[in-house]
CSV table of C-alpha atoms and ligand atoms in Angstrom, one decimal:
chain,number,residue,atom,x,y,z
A,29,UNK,CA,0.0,0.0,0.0
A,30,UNK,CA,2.9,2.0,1.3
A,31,UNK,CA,4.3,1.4,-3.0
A,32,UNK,CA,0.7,2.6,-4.1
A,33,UNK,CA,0.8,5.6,-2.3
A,34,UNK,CA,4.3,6.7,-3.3
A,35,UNK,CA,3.6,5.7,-7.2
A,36,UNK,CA,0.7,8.5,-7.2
A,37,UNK,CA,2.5,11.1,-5.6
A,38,UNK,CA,2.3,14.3,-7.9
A,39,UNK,CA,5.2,17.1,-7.9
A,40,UNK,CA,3.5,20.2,-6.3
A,41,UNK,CA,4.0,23.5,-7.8
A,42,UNK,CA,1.9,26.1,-6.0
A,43,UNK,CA,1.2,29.2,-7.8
A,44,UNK,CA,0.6,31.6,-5.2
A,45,UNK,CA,1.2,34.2,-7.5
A,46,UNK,CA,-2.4,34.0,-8.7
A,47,UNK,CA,-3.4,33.4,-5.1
A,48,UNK,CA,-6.0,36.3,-5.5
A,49,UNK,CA,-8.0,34.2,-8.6
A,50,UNK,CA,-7.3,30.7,-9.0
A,51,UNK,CA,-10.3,28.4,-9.4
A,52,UNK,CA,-12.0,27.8,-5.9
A,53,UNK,CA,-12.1,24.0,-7.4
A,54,UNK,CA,-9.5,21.2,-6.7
A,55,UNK,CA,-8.9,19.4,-10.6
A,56,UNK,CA,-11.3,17.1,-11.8
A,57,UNK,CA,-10.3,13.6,-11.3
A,58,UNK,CA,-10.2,10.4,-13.5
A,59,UNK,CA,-12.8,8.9,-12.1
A,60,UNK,CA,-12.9,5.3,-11.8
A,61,UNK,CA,-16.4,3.7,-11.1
A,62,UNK,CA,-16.5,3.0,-7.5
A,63,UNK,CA,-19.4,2.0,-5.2
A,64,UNK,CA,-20.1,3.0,-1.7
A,65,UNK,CA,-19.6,-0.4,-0.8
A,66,UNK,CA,-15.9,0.0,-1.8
A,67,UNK,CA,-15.5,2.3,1.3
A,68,UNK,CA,-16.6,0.2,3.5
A,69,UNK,CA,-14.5,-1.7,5.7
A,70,UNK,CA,-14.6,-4.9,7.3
A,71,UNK,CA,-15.2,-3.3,11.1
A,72,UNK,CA,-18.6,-4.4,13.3
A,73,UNK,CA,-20.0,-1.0,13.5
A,74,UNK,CA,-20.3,0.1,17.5
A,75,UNK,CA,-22.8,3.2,17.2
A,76,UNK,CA,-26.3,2.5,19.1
A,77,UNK,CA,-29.0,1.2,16.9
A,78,UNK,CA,-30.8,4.7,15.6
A,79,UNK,CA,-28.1,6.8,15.5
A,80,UNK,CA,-27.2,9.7,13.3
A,81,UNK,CA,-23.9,8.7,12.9
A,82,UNK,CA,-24.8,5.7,10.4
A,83,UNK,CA,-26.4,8.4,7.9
A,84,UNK,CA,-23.6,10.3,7.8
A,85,UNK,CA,-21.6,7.5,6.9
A,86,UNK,CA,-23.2,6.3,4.3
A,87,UNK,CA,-23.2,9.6,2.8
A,88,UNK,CA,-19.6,10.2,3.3
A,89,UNK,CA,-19.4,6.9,1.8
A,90,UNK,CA,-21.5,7.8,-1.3
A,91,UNK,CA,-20.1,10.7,-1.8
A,92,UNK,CA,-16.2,9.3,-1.5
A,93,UNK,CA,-17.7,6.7,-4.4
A,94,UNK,CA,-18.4,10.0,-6.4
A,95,UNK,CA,-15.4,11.6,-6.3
A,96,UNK,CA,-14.0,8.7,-8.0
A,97,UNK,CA,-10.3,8.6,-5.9
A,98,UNK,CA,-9.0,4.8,-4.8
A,99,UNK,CA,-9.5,4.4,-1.0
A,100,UNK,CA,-5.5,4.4,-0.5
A,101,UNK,CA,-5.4,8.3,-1.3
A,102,UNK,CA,-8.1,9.5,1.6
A,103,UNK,CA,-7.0,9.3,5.1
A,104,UNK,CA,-9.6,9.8,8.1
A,105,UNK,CA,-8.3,11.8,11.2
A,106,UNK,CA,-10.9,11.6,14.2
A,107,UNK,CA,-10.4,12.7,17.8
A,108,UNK,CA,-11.9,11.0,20.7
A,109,UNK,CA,-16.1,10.6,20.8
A,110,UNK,CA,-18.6,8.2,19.1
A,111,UNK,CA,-18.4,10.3,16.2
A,112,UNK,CA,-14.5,9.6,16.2
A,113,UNK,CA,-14.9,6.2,15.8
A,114,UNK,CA,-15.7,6.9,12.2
A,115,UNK,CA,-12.3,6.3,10.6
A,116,UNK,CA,-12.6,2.3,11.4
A,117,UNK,CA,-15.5,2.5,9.2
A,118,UNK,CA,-14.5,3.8,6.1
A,119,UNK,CA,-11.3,1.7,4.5
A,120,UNK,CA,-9.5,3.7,3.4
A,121,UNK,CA,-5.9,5.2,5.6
A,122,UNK,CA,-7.1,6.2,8.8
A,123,UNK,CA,-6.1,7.9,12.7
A,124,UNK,CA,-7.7,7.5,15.6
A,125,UNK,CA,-5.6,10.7,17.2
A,126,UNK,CA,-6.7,12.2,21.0
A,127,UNK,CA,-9.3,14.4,22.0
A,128,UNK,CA,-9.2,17.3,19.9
A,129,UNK,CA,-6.3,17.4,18.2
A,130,UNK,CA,-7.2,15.8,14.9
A,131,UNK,CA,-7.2,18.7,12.9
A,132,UNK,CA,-3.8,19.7,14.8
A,133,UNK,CA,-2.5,16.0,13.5
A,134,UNK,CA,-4.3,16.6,9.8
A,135,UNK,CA,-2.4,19.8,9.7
A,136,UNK,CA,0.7,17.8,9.8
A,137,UNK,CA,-0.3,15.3,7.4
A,138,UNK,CA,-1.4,17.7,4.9
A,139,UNK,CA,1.8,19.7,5.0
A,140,UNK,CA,4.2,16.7,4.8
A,141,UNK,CA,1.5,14.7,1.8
A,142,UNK,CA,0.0,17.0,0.2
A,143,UNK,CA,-1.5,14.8,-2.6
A,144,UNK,CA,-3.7,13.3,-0.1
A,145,UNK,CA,-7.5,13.6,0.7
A,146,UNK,CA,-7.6,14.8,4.1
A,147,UNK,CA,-10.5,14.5,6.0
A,148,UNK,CA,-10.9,15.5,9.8
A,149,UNK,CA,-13.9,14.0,11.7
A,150,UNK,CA,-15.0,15.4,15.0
A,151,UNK,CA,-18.0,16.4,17.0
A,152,UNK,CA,-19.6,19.3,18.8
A,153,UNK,CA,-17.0,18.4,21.8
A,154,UNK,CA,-14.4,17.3,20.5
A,155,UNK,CA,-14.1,20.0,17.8
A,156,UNK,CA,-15.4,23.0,19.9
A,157,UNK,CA,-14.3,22.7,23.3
A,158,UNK,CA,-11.3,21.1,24.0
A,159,UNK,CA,-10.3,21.0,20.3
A,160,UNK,CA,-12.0,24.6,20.0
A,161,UNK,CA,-8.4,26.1,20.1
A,162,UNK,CA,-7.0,23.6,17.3
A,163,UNK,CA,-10.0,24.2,14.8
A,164,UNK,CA,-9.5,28.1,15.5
A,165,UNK,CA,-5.8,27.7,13.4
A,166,UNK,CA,-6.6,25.0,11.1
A,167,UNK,CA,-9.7,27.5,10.2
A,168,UNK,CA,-7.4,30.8,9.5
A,169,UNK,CA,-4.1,28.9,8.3
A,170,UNK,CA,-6.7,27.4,5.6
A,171,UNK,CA,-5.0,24.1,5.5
A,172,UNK,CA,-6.5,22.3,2.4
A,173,UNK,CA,-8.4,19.4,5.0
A,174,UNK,CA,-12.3,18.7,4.9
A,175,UNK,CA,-14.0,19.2,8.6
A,176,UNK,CA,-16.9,17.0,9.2
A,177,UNK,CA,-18.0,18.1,12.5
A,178,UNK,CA,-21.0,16.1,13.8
A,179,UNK,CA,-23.3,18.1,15.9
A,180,UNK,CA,-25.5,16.6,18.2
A,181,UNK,CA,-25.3,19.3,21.0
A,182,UNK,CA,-23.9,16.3,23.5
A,183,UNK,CA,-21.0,14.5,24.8
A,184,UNK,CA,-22.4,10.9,23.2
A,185,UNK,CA,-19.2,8.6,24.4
A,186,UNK,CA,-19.1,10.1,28.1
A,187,UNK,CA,-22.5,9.5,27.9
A,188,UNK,CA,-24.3,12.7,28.3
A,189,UNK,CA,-22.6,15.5,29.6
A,190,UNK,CA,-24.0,19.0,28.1
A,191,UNK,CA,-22.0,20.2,25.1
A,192,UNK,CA,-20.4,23.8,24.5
A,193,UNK,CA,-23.0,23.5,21.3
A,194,UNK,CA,-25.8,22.8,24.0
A,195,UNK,CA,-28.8,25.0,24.2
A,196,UNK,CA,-28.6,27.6,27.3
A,197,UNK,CA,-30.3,25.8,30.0
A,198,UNK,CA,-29.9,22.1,28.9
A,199,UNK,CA,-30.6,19.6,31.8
A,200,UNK,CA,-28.0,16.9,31.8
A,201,UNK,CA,-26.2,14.7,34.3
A,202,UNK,CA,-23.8,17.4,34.6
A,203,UNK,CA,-25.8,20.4,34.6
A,204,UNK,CA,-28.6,19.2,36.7
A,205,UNK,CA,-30.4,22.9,36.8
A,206,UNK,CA,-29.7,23.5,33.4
A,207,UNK,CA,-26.1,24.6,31.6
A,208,UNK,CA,-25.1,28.1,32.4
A,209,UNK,CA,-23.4,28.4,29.1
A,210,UNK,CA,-24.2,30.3,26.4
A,211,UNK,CA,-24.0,28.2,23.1
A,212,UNK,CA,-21.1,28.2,20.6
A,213,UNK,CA,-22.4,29.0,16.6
A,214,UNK,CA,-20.0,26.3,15.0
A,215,UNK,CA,-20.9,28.4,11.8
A,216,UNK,CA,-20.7,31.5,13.4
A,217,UNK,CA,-17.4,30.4,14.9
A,218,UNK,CA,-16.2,29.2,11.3
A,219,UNK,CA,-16.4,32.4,9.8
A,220,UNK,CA,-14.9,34.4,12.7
A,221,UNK,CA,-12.1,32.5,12.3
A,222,UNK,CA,-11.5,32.9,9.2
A,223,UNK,CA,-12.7,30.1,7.0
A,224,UNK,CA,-13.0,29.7,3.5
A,225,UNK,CA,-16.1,27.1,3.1
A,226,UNK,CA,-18.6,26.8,5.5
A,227,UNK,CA,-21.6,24.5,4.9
A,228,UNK,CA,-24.2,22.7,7.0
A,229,UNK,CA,-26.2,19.4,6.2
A,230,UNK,CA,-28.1,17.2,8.3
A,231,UNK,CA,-28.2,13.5,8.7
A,232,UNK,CA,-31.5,12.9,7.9
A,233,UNK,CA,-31.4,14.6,4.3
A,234,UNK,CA,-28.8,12.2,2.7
A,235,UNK,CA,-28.7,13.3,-0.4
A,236,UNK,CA,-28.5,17.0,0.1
A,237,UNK,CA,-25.8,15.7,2.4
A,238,UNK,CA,-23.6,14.3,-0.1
A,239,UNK,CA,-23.7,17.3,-2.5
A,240,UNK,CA,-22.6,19.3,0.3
A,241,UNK,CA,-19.7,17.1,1.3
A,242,UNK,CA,-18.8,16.7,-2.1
A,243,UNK,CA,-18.2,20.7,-2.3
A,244,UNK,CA,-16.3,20.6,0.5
A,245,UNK,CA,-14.1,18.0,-0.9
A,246,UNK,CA,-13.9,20.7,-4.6
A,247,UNK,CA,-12.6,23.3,-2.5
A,248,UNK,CA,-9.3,24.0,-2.1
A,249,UNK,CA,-8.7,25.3,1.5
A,250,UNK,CA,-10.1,24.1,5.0
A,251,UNK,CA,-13.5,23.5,4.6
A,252,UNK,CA,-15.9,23.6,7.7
A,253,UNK,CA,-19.1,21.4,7.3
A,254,UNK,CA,-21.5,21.8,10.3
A,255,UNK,CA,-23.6,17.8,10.3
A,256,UNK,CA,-26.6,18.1,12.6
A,257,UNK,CA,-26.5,14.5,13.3
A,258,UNK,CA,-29.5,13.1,16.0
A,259,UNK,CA,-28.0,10.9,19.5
A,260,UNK,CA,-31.2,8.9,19.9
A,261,UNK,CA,-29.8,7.9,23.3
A,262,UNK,CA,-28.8,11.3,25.0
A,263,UNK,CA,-30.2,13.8,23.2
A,264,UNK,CA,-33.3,12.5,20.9
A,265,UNK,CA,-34.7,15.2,18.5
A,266,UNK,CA,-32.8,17.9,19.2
A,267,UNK,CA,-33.1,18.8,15.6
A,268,UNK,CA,-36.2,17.5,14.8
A,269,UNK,CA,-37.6,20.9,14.1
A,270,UNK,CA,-35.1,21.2,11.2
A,271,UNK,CA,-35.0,17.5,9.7
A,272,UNK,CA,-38.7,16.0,10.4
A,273,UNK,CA,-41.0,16.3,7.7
A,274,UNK,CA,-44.2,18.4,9.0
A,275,UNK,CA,-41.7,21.1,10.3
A,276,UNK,CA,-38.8,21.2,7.7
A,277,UNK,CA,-40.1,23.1,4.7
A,278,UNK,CA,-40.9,26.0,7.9
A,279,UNK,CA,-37.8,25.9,9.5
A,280,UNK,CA,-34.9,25.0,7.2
A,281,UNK,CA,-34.0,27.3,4.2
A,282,UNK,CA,-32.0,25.4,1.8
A,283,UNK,CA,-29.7,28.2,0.0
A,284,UNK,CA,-28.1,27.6,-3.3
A,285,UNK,CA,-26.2,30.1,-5.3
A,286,UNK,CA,-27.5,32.8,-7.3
A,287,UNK,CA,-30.9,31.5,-6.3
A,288,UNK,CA,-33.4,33.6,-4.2
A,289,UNK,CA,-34.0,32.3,-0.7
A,290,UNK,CA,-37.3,30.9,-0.9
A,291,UNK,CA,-38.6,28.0,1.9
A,292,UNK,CA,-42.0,27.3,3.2
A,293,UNK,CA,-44.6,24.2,2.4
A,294,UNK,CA,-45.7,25.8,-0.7
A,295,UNK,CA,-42.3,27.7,-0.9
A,296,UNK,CA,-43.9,30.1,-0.5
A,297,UNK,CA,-42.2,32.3,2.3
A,298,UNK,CA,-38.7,34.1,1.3
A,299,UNK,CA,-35.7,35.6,3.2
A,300,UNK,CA,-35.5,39.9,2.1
A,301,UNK,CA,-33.4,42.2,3.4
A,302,UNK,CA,-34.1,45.2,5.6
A,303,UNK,CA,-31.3,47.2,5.9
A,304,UNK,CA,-28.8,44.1,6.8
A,305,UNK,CA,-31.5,42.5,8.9
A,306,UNK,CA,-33.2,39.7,7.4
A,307,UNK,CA,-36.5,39.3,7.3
A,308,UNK,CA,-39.5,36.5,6.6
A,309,UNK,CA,-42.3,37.8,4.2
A,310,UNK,CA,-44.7,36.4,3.0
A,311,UNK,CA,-45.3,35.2,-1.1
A,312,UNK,CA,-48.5,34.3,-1.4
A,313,UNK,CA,-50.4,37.9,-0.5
A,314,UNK,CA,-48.5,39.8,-3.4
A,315,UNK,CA,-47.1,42.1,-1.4
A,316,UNK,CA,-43.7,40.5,-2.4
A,317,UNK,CA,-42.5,38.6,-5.2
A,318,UNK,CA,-39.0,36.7,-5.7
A,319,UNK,CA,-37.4,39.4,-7.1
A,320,UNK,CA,-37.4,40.9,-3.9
A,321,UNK,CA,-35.4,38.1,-2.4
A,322,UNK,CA,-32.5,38.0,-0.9
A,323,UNK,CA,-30.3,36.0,-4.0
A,324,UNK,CA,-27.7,34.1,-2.3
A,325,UNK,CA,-23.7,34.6,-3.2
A,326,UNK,CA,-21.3,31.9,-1.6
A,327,UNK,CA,-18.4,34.6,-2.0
A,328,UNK,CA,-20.3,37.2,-0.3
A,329,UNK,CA,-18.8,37.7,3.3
A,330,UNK,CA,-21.7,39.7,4.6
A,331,UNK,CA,-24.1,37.3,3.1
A,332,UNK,CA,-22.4,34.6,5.3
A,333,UNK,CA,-22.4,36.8,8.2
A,334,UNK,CA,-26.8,37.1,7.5
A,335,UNK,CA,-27.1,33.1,7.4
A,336,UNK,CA,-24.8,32.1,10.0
A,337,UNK,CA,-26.0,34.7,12.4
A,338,UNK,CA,-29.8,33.2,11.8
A,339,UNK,CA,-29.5,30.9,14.7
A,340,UNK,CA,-32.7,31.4,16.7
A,341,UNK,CA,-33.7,29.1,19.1
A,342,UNK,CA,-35.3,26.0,17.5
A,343,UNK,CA,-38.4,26.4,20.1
A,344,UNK,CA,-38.8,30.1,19.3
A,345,UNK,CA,-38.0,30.5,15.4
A,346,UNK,CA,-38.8,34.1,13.7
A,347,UNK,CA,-35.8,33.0,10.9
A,348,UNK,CA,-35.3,29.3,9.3
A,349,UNK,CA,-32.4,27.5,9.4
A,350,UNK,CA,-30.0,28.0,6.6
A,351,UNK,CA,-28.5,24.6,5.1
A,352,UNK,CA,-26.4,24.1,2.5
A,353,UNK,CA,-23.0,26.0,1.2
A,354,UNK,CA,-23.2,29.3,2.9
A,355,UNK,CA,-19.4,30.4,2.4
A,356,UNK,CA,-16.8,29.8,-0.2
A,357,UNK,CA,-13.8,31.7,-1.1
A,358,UNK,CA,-10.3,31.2,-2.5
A,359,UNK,CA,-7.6,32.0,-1.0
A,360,UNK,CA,-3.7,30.4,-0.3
A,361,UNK,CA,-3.9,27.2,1.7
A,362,UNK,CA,-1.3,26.8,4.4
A,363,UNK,CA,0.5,23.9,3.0
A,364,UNK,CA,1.0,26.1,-0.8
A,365,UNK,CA,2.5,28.8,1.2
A,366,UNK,CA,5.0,27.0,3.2
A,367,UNK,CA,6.1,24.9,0.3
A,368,UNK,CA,6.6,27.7,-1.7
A,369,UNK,CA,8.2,29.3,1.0
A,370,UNK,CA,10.9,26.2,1.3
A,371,UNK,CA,11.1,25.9,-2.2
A,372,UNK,CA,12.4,29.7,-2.4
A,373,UNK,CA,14.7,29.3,0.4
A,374,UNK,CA,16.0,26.2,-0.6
A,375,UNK,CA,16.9,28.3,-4.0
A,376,UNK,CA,18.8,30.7,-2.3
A,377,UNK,CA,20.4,28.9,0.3
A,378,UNK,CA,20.8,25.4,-0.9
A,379,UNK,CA,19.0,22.6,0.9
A,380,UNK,CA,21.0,23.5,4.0
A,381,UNK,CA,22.3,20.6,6.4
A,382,UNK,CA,20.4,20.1,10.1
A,383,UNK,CA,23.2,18.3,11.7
A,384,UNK,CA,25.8,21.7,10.9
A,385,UNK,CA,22.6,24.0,12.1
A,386,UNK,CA,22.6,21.7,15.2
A,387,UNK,CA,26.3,22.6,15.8
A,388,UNK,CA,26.0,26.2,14.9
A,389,UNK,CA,25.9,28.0,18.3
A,390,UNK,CA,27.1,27.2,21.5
A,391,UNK,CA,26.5,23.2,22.7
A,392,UNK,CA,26.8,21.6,26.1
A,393,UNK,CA,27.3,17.9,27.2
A,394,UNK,CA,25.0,17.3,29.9
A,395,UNK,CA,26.3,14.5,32.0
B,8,TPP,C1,-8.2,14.6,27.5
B,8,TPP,C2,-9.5,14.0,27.5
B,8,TPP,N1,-10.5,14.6,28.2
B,8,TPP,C3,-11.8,14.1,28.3
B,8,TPP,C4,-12.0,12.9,27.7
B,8,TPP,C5,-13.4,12.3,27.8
B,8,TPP,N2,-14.2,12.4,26.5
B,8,TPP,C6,-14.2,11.5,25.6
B,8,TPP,S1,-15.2,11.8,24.3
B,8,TPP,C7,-15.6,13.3,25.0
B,8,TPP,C8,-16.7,14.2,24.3
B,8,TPP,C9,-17.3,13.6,23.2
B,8,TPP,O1,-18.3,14.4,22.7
B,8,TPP,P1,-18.4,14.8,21.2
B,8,TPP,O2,-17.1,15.3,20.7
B,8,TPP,O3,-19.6,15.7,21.1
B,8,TPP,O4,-18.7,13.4,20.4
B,8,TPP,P2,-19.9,12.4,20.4
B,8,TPP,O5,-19.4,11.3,21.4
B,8,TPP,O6,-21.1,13.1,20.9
B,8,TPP,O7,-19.9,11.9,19.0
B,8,TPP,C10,-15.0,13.5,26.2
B,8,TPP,C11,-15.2,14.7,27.1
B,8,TPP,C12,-11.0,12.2,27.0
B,8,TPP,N3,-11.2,11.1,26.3
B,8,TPP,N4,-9.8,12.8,26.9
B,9,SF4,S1,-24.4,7.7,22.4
B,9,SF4,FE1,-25.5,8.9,20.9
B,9,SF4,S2,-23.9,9.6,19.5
B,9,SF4,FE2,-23.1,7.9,20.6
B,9,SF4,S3,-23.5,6.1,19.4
B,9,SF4,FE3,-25.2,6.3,20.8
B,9,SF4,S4,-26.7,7.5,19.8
B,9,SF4,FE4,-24.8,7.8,18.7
């Protein structure tokens, strides 16, 4: 495997020349015809019967089958959580890393192999609280990795604790009178620091699910992709509002770009600005029409500021839920800039020699 990987290593030339308008797509590849079954491995599956996390599998699967690249070039990075169990599951390379530091490790991965898919999975704890700190730099270094962070607003392996994505007031084991904290936005979040894609799916909308993973997989840069996934055992519905049929069309806005945002039964309800708040109206009394939509633009930063800042609470909605690619720009990844950056000194200073830089200054013996 070791031979396989080696034999489709490209040479990487970053052009960071034209960092300010390259294509915000990775190239297309040859794409062999694989099935979803070809990413599955071998591994009894340990999730609870019901749970979100199978969904999201299978779509990651699906969509992996899509992007037409052999199993040996994607590598899974996880951090501690049911949700981190996930690289056992798909065969292809995989780590099992600690809590929170997966994207830390894929950072590493993707510098030294570039020419590898890099994908980071991670939930709502693991990612956002003690990994909070680690997805803050892999988010504004842009390191060309795809975040999969599955939100179920609870610690699922500890087996319940409230979550920092857990609603203000949540009873748990831990917060018997309800959690004093106020609730991270993971898209919110995202964009603060500095992403370049941000997206949100849901597990029980499979298909959207795998178009939206397979964008984050086109873009070149870190890209953030917010999974509301359901824990039947510790937190049942907690998105139900968003992903159960009677309630859906009401409360999630599916955005697309260069479309209007238009939701409802009948979609008959749209998103239209006033001033730069947004605002429900109403399509079916002809006061408004779709031209007086808000038309949505993925490279549009105060767009993404609009949709991820729509975060009412689920009980209490004035504003729908937005799903779907809400941010995506182009700009340098990490690993381009350092290579180039090597590259150039390497050219002026020869490949230099670590054992002479070793020797350079002063050295002791400790004895
Ligand atoms: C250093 C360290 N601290 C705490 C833990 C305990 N721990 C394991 S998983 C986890 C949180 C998991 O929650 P989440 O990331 O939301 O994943 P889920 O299980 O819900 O998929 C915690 C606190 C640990 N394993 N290591
Ligand atoms: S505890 Fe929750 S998140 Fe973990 S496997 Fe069970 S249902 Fe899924």
């Amino acid at each position: 495997m070791a031979e396989e990987l080696k034999a489709t290593r490209p040479s990487f030339k970053p052009a960071l020349s034209k960092a300010v308008t390259p294509p915000t797509a990775k190239p297309e590849q040859a794409s062999p015809s694989y099935t979803w079954k070809d990413f599955q491995s071998d591994q009894d599956v340990r999730w609870c019967p019901g749970c979100g996390d199978y969904a999201i599998l299978k779509a990651v699967q699906r969509a992996l089958a899509e992007i037409g690249r052999p199993p040996h070039e994607h590598v899974f990075v996880s951090g501690i959580g049911c949700s981190s169990r996930f690289p056992y599951y798909v065969s292809t390379y995989g780590l099992h890393t600690i809590h929170g530091r997966a994207t830390a490790v894929a950072t590493g991965l993707k510098v030294m192999r570039p020419e590898l898919a890099v994908w980071v999975i991670t939930g709502d704890g693991d990612g956002l609280s003690i990994g909070g700190n680690h997805m803050l730099h892999i988010l504004r270094r842009n390191v060309d990795v795809q975040i999969l962070l599955f939100n179920n607003q609870i610690y699922g392996l500890t087996k319940g604790q409230f979550s920092p994505t857990s609603e203000f007031g949540k009873i748990t084991k831990s917060s018997p009178y309800g959690s004093a904290d106020w609730p991270v936005n993971p898209a919110a979040f995202a964009l603060g620091a500095g992403a370049s894609f941000i997206a949100r799916g849901m597990d029980r909308d499979p298909n959207h699910l795998v178009g939206v993973i397979r964008r984050a997989y086109e873009h070149r840069g870190a890209a953030f992709v917010e999974i509301y996934q359901n824990c039947n055992v510790f937190n049942d519905g907690a998105f139900f509002v968003f992903t159960e049929k009677d309630t859906k069309p009401q409360a999630a806005l599916f955005v697309e770009h260069g479309k209007p945002m238009v939701f409802g039964a009948n979609r008959d309800k749209g998103i239209r600005l006033d001033g730069l708040k947004p605002v429900v109206v109403d399509l079916s009394t002809g006061q408004w029409s779709v031209d007086d939509l808000l038309v949505h633009d993925e490279t549009d930063e105060t767009i993404a500021f609009i949709l991820t800042r729509m975060f009412d609470d689920p009980k209490h909605l004035e504003l729908p839920r937005p799903f779907g690619v809400l941010y995506a720009v182009r700009r340098p990844t990490f690993e381009e800039v350092l290579r180039e950056q090597v590259e150039r000194t390497i050219e002026a200073k020869g490949p230099g020699d670590l054992r002479a830089l070793l020797f350079s200054g002063e050295t002791w013996t400790v004895v």
